Amino acid sequence: MSELTLREIVAELDALYPQESAAEWDRVGLVTGDPDQPVRRVLFALDPTLAVIEEARQWGADLMVTHHPLLLRGVHSVATTSAKGASVTSLVVSDIALYVAHTNADVADPGVSSVLADALALTSQRPLTTIGPYAAGRVGELGSPMSLAEFADAVAAALPPTAGGIRVSGDPEATVRTIAVMGGSGDDRFEAVRASGADVYVTADLRHHPVLEAREEARGGTPYLIDAGHWATESLWLTSVERRLLAALGEDPAAPTRVESRISSIRTEPWTFVVGANAAVTPAAPSGGVS
């Protein structure tokens, strides 16, 4: 068989995660690389950090496929004096192509949120909301009702371990069954979550004021909230994109003939440890005002 070129692989990735479905502000697609270069090894990772790029270099990868962009915001120099510059330089010098599927992977089916919903064994799945013409997030049902505490344990068991674990807001003894999920940052979707009738919302990057306002609107009831971490809720997608790309290329994941692939072994979650978790066992009374 002839070698695969970067152009051929990019065409398949673009078909799986169309660039036109990405948010207007996003920066997706091919970032570095010659479309005509051969690709024999592909590394999948959530973030194109320096450590991941070095992992790719040492393994001899020709292509990195990541979820998060390397150059989301404008840069004016790629000198190695900055992390971004060092990353770009390392990719180019090492002849490693970089391809990004970000918000276009978020709204894909299967995509980031559907993979998360599957990991939580949700049935009767449906979109949580829409972003333009595209479905985003998922709502589904547990196989049987359980307590919020039991469900939180199930979430922790389904996701890769992290330093921070998961945070929960709600009555641990409350019974839950309908679950909404949004992989990655999701505290801008509370209105859609309330409209969905979900008992729990699983997402990440929940900030103080949006969460406090959401819990006030709920009057202590549903939807309860689970912040399961950005890296943990999105990293499950890597297995999906690896399998889908190999299938699109006609490769058997168990015995590839033209291209090898692997998922990065580096955890790019930035947190390393937590101090004082669960030190406050009762909620503090509101002091009034917003700061």
XYZ file of C-alpha atoms in Angstrom:
291
model
C 0.000 0.000 0.000
C 1.114 3.561 -0.666
C 1.981 5.876 2.194
C -0.684 8.163 3.563
C -0.092 11.860 3.134
C -1.030 14.595 5.557
C -3.430 15.911 2.931
C -5.366 12.635 2.940
C -5.597 12.501 6.726
C -6.644 16.141 6.986
C -9.413 15.475 4.457
C -10.778 12.678 6.657
C -10.535 14.777 9.816
C -12.296 17.657 8.098
C -15.074 15.259 7.081
C -15.447 13.985 10.644
C -15.249 17.458 12.214
C -16.195 20.054 9.588
C -14.352 23.311 10.132
C -17.458 25.317 9.240
C -19.162 23.970 12.378
C -16.530 25.563 14.632
C -17.331 28.750 16.523
C -16.441 31.939 14.687
C -13.777 32.817 17.258
C -12.153 29.377 17.130
C -8.961 28.390 15.327
C -9.195 24.846 14.008
C -7.742 22.725 11.233
C -4.143 22.324 10.112
C -1.721 24.516 12.078
C 1.687 23.213 10.993
C 2.842 20.749 8.377
C 3.252 20.196 4.638
C 0.098 18.655 3.124
C 2.275 16.396 0.959
C 4.415 15.001 3.788
C 3.977 11.303 4.604
C 2.275 10.384 7.883
C 3.120 7.088 9.546
C 2.473 7.884 13.222
C -0.308 9.988 14.785
C -0.423 11.117 18.423
C -3.738 12.255 19.928
C -3.782 14.671 22.876
C -6.078 17.185 24.493
C -3.500 19.996 24.614
C -0.457 20.756 22.437
C 1.836 21.524 25.377
C 5.613 21.474 25.218
C 5.676 18.160 27.084
C 3.213 16.573 24.651
C 5.167 17.866 21.663
C 8.326 16.346 23.155
C 6.469 13.060 23.643
C 5.466 13.186 19.977
C 9.039 13.939 18.929
C 10.523 11.094 20.942
C 7.962 8.619 19.589
C 8.603 9.769 16.043
C 5.099 11.103 15.387
C 4.453 12.797 12.063
C 1.128 14.299 13.154
C -0.441 15.489 16.396
C -4.220 15.768 16.620
C -5.351 17.875 19.572
C -8.633 19.236 20.860
C -7.393 22.573 22.147
C -5.789 25.087 19.788
C -2.168 26.122 20.070
C -2.700 29.558 18.531
C -6.159 30.628 19.650
C -5.089 34.223 20.194
C -2.845 36.314 17.966
C 0.910 36.050 18.391
C 3.545 38.391 17.013
C 6.603 36.195 17.469
C 7.397 32.495 17.455
C 10.819 32.916 19.014
C 11.648 30.213 21.521
C 11.684 32.814 24.303
C 7.939 32.184 24.748
C 6.145 28.869 25.292
C 4.051 29.358 22.160
C 7.128 30.162 20.112
C 9.002 27.185 21.496
C 6.027 24.959 20.674
C 5.768 26.139 17.069
C 9.533 25.911 16.596
C 9.670 22.398 18.014
C 6.841 21.244 15.748
C 8.421 22.729 12.627
C 11.997 21.643 13.395
C 10.811 18.131 14.253
C 8.639 17.967 11.104
C 5.506 17.272 13.168
C 2.207 18.462 11.745
C -0.494 19.748 14.122
C -4.222 19.499 13.495
C -6.873 20.944 15.844
C -10.541 19.959 16.233
C -12.043 22.113 18.984
C -15.575 23.523 19.001
C -16.283 21.589 15.805
C -15.587 18.426 17.839
C -17.804 19.750 20.633
C -20.852 19.824 18.346
C -20.019 16.667 16.387
C -22.003 13.459 16.779
C -20.245 11.571 18.167
C -18.372 14.398 19.799
C -17.067 15.564 23.148
C -20.422 15.682 24.966
C -21.909 12.547 23.426
C -18.796 10.584 24.423
C -19.166 11.930 27.968
C -22.849 10.956 28.016
C -21.970 7.467 26.806
C -19.336 7.119 29.533
C -22.037 7.889 32.100
C -24.288 5.242 30.495
C -27.057 7.716 29.704
C -29.947 6.422 27.611
C -32.553 8.247 25.507
C -29.966 10.886 24.666
C -30.999 14.172 23.074
C -29.342 17.565 22.512
C -29.137 19.915 25.464
C -29.155 23.022 23.293
C -28.097 24.333 19.913
C -25.276 26.604 18.812
C -26.478 27.993 15.514
C -27.632 24.975 13.485
C -25.594 22.528 15.549
C -26.610 20.463 18.585
C -24.529 20.972 21.723
C -24.402 19.055 24.976
C -26.513 16.039 25.812
C -29.420 15.136 28.078
C -30.154 11.525 28.975
C -31.498 9.147 31.561
C -29.811 6.902 34.087
C -30.785 3.252 33.988
C -32.394 3.640 37.402
C -32.727 6.491 39.913
C -29.966 6.954 42.475
C -28.911 9.502 45.038
C -26.854 12.513 44.019
C -23.973 11.175 46.122
C -24.136 7.808 44.344
C -24.226 9.505 40.959
C -21.244 11.693 41.871
C -19.324 8.518 42.731
C -20.344 7.064 39.366
C -19.059 10.171 37.583
C -15.736 9.938 39.416
C -15.442 6.266 38.455
C -16.245 6.920 34.786
C -13.723 9.715 34.295
C -9.928 9.613 34.430
C -8.553 10.511 37.881
C -7.492 14.095 38.511
C -5.805 15.998 41.308
C -8.917 18.047 42.011
C -11.560 15.331 41.846
C -15.097 16.596 41.286
C -17.146 19.288 43.020
C -20.853 18.856 43.732
C -23.573 21.338 44.653
C -26.789 19.824 45.976
C -28.374 17.540 48.533
C -26.332 14.296 48.551
C -29.447 12.273 49.422
C -31.617 13.732 46.643
C -32.855 11.259 44.025
C -31.688 11.936 40.461
C -32.264 10.335 37.076
C -32.254 12.883 34.232
C -28.722 14.117 33.517
C -27.442 16.961 31.338
C -23.803 17.051 30.272
C -21.521 19.523 28.532
C -17.892 18.512 28.170
C -15.501 21.336 29.041
C -16.662 24.807 30.098
C -20.417 24.972 30.544
C -21.530 27.643 32.990
C -23.111 29.657 30.170
C -25.798 26.991 29.557
C -27.785 27.055 32.798
C -30.954 28.330 31.091
C -30.902 25.383 28.682
C -30.254 22.990 31.570
C -33.285 24.299 33.480
C -35.429 24.031 30.356
C -34.317 20.419 29.833
C -35.705 19.307 33.181
C -32.385 17.760 34.181
C -31.861 16.731 37.780
C -28.077 17.149 37.491
C -25.778 19.090 35.192
C -22.281 17.654 34.658
C -19.782 20.062 33.138
C -16.575 21.912 34.077
C -15.021 25.285 34.861
C -17.962 26.396 37.008
C -17.348 29.888 38.374
C -18.598 31.295 41.678
C -21.146 33.875 40.529
C -22.850 31.874 37.740
C -23.095 28.842 40.039
C -24.407 30.852 42.964
C -27.055 32.449 40.761
C -28.022 29.052 39.296
C -28.424 27.550 42.761
C -30.467 30.552 43.875
C -32.791 30.067 40.901
C -33.132 26.396 41.835
C -34.116 27.344 45.419
C -31.972 24.476 46.654
C -33.546 21.957 44.271
C -32.736 20.748 40.772
C -30.710 21.033 38.690
C -27.873 20.030 40.997
C -24.384 20.748 39.682
C -21.253 18.668 39.211
C -17.972 20.247 38.139
C -15.952 17.278 36.935
C -12.979 19.186 35.521
C -12.164 20.421 32.040
C -9.451 17.900 31.205
C -11.386 14.936 32.610
C -14.676 15.671 30.823
C -13.016 16.206 27.439
C -10.164 13.695 27.421
C -12.542 10.761 26.842
C -13.048 12.120 23.314
C -9.506 11.160 22.340
C -10.371 7.471 22.097
C -13.339 8.338 19.892
C -11.399 10.485 17.420
C -8.610 7.905 17.214
C -11.053 5.105 16.371
C -13.057 7.208 13.935
C -9.996 8.409 12.038
C -8.516 4.921 11.719
C -11.865 3.607 10.487
C -12.146 6.435 7.954
C -8.667 5.547 6.684
C -9.635 1.883 6.388
C -7.238 0.864 9.129
C -7.774 -1.867 11.714
C -6.926 -0.337 15.136
C -5.678 -3.746 16.297
C -3.371 -4.215 13.294
C -2.791 -0.981 11.353
C -0.917 -1.339 8.104
C -0.183 2.224 7.019
C -0.375 4.351 10.154
C 0.251 3.810 13.849
C -1.572 5.797 16.503
C -1.565 6.330 20.224
C -3.110 8.596 22.824
C -0.725 10.801 24.757
C 0.282 9.476 28.155
C 0.697 13.000 29.525
C -2.058 14.419 31.719
C -2.325 18.083 30.762
C -4.635 18.991 33.636
C -2.702 21.903 35.211
C -3.560 21.187 38.865
C -1.165 19.053 40.923
C -2.696 18.827 44.416
C -5.553 20.034 46.620
C -5.467 21.213 50.237
C -8.450 21.434 52.597
C -11.054 19.646 50.479
C -14.341 19.188 52.391
C -13.021 21.241 55.316
C -16.319 23.163 55.299
C -19.059 20.580 55.779
C -21.997 23.008 55.907
C -22.769 25.813 53.459
C -21.858 29.290 54.614
C -24.671 31.809 55.014
C -24.696 34.407 52.213
C -23.086 37.660 53.256
C -24.890 39.784 50.669
C -23.552 41.687 47.714
C -21.447 40.590 44.791
C -17.739 41.137 44.566
